[in-house]
Each structure stands twice: as C-alpha cells, then as structure tokens.
mmCIF file of C-alpha atoms in Angstrom:
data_model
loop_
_atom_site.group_PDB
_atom_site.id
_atom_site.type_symbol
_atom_site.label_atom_id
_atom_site.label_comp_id
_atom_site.label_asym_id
_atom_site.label_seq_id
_atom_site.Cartn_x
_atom_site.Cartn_y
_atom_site.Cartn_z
ATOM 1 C CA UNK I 1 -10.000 -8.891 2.050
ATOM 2 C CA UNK I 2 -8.864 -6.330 4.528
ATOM 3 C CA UNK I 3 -5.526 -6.125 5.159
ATOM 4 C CA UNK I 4 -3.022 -4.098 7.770
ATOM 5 C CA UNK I 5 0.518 -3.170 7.401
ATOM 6 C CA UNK I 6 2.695 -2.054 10.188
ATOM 7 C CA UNK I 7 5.932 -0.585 9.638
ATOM 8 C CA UNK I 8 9.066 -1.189 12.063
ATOM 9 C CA UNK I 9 11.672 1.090 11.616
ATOM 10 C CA UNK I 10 15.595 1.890 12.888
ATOM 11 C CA UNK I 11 15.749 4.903 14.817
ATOM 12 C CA UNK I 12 16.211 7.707 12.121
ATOM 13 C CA UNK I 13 14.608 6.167 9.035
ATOM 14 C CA UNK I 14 11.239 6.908 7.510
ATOM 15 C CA UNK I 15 8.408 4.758 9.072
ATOM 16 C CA UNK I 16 4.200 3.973 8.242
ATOM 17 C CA UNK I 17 3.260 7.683 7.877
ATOM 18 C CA UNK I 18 6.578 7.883 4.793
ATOM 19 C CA UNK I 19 5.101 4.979 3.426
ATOM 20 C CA UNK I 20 1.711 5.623 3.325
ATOM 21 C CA UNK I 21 2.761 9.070 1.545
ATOM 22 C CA UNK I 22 4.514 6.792 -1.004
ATOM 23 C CA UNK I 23 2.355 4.423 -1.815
ATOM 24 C CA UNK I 24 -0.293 7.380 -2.519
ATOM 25 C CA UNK I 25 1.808 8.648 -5.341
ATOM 26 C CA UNK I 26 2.237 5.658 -6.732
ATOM 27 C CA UNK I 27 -0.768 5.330 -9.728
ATOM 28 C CA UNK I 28 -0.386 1.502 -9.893
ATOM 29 C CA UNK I 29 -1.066 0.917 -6.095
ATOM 30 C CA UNK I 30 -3.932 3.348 -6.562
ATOM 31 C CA UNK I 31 -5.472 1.716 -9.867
ATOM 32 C CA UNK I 32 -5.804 -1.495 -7.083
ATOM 33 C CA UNK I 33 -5.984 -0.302 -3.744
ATOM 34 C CA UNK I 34 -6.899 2.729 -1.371
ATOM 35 C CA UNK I 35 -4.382 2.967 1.572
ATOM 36 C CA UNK I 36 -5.797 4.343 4.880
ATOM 37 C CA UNK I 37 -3.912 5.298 7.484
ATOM 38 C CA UNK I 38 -4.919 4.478 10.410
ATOM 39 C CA UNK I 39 -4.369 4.530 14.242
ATOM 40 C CA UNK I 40 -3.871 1.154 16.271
ATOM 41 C CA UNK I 41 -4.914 2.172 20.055
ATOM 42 C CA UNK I 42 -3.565 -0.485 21.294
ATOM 43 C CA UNK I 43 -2.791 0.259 25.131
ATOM 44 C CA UNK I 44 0.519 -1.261 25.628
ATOM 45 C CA UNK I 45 2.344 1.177 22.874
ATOM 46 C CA UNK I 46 3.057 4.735 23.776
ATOM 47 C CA UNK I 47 0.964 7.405 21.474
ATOM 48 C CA UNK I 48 -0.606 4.552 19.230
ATOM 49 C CA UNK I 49 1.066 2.864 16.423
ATOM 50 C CA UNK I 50 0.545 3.926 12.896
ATOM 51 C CA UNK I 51 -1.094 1.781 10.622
ATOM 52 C CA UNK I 52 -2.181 0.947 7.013
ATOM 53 C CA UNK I 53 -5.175 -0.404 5.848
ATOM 54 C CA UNK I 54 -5.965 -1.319 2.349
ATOM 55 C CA UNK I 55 -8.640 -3.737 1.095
ATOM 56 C CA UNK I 56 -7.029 -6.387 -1.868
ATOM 57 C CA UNK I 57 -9.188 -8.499 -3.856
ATOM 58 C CA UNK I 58 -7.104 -10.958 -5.405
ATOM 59 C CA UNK I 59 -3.580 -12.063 -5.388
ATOM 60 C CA UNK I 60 -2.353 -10.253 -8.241
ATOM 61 C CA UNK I 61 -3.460 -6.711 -6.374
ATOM 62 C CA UNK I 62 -1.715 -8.276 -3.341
ATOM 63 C CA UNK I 63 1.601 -9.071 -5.261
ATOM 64 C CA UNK I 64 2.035 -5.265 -6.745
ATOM 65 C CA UNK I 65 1.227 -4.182 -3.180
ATOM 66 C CA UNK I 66 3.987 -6.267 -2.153
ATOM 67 C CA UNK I 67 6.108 -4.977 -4.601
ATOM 68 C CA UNK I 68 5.281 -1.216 -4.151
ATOM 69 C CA UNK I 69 5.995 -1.847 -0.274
ATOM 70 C CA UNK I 70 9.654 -3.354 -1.227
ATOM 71 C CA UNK I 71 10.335 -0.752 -3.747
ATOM 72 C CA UNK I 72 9.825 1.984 -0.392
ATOM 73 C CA UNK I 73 12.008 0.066 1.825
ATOM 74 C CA UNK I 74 14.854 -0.625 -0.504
ATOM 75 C CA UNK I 75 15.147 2.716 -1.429
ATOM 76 C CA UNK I 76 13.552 5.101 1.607
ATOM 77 C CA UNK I 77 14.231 2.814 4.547
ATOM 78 C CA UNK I 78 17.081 0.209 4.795
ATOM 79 C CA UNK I 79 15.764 -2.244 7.717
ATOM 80 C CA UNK I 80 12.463 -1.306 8.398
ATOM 81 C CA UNK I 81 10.501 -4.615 9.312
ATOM 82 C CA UNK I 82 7.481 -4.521 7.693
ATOM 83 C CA UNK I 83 4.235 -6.705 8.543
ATOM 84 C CA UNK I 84 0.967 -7.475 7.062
ATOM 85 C CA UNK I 85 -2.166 -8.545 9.204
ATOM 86 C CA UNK I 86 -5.325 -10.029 8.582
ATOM 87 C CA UNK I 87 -7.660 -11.382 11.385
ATOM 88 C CA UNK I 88 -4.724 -12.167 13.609
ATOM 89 C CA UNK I 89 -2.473 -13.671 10.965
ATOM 90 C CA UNK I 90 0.389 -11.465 10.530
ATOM 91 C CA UNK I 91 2.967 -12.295 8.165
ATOM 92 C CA UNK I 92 6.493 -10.324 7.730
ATOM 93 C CA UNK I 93 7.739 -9.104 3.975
ATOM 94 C CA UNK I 94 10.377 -10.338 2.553
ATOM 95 C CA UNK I 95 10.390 -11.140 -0.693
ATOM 96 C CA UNK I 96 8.391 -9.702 -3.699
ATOM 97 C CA UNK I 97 8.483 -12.683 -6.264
ATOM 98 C CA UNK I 98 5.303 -14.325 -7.489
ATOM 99 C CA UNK I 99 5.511 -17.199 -5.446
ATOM 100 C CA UNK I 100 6.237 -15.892 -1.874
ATOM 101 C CA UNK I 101 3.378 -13.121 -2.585
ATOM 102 C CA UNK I 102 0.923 -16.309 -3.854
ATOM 103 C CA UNK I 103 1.826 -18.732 -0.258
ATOM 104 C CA UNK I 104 1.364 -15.647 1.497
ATOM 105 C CA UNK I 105 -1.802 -14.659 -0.081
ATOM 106 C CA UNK I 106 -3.000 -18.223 0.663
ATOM 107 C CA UNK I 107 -1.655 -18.099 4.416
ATOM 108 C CA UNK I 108 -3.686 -14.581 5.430
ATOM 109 C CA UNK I 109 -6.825 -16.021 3.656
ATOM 110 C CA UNK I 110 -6.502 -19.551 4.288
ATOM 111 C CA UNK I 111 -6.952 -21.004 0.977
ATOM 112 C CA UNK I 112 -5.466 -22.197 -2.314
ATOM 113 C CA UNK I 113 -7.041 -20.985 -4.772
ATOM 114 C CA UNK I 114 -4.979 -21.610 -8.128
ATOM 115 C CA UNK I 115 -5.780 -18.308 -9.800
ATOM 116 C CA UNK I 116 -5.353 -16.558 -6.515
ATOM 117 C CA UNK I 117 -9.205 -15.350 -6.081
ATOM 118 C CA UNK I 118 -10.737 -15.525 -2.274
ATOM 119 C CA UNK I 119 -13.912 -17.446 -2.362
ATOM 120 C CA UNK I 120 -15.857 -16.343 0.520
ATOM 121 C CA UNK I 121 -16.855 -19.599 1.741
ATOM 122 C CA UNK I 122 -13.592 -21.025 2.172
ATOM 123 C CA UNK I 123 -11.883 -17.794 3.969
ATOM 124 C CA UNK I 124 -10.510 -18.350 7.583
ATOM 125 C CA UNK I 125 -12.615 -16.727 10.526
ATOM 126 C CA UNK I 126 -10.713 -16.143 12.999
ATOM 127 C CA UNK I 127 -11.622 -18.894 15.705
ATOM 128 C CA UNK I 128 -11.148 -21.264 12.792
ATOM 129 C CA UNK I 129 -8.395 -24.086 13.024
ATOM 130 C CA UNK I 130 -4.824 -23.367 11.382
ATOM 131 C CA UNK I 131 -3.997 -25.656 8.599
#
C-alpha cells in the first residue's frame, strides 16, 4: 500500500524535509520502509508542498512508522500536524498505540483484516463507497 505523509508545521519548527532526514537514520523504519520525498504540485500552494511517500505492507510496518513519526514530532517539532494519505483518505496522527495505528490501518485500506494484512481484493478504489 502506498502511503503519503504531509507535515504541517508552526512557523519556526522543522517540517517534511527534517522529517524525512529523520526517519532515514532511523534503521528500524528502514528494515520496513523506503521514504521518498517527494513534491506535491498541487497549484493552489505556493512553491509545492513537500511530501513523503513510503510503501507499508502490513499493519505492523504501519504501526512503527507511526511510532517513528511521533518520536520526530515530540522531540524535533512541538505542533506540527501531521497527515497520512492514501487514495484520497487522509487521516491525521495522533496517537501511536496499537489500536489507533490498527483502525487507522483499516480506515486508509478499507478493511479488517484481524492480523492486519491487506488482501488485494478487498482494498478500497477510490470511487468505491465509504463504509
């Protein structure tokens, strides 16, 4: 599953590009996941709009990707807002335990699967219904 994360920031504080940079050094993020940082040309922000990529199998990968993400904010930057996309679903983080990172696992793949796998058939596509 392909994922974004966009990064929010107070005026001053380390945004996407500081993050990205963290998450890079961090060997247990890169045992699971490549970040990629990416540009979002979206034409209503000024210059672009930094962005992270990273493809996450399962919901365990998601969950330390989660917690790697909290770990940067807590301690680098206090208030940043920090947002993870899929396919138009874009849920905030918040919280790090196993049980938000499972419902929002389920919520950006659209399905409940009880050992947190995506099964390909039963994956949202976009112009699908919401639950």
């Amino acid at each position: 599953m392909q994922l974004s994360v966009q990064v929010d920031v107070p005026d001053g504080h380390p945004g996407a590009l500081d993050l990205y940079e963290w998450l890079t050094r961090d060997p247990d993020v890169l045992r699971v996941a490549e970040p990629v940082l990416a540009l979002d040309d979206e034409p209503d922000t000024l210059g672009g709009l930094e962005v992270i990529e990273f493809a996450v199998s399962n919901v365990m990968v998601f969950a330390n990707l989660l917690v790697a993400i909290a770990s940067w904010r807590d301690g680098r930057s206090p208030g940043a807002e920090v947002c993870i996309e899929r396919d138009g679903v874009t849920l905030r983080v918040e919280h790090t335990d196993p049980e938000d990172a499972r419902r929002m696992f389920e919520q950006l793949t659209g399905t409940h699967e009880p050992d947190g796998r995506t099964d390909e058939s039963h994956e949202r596509r976009p112009d699908d219904e919401a639950p």
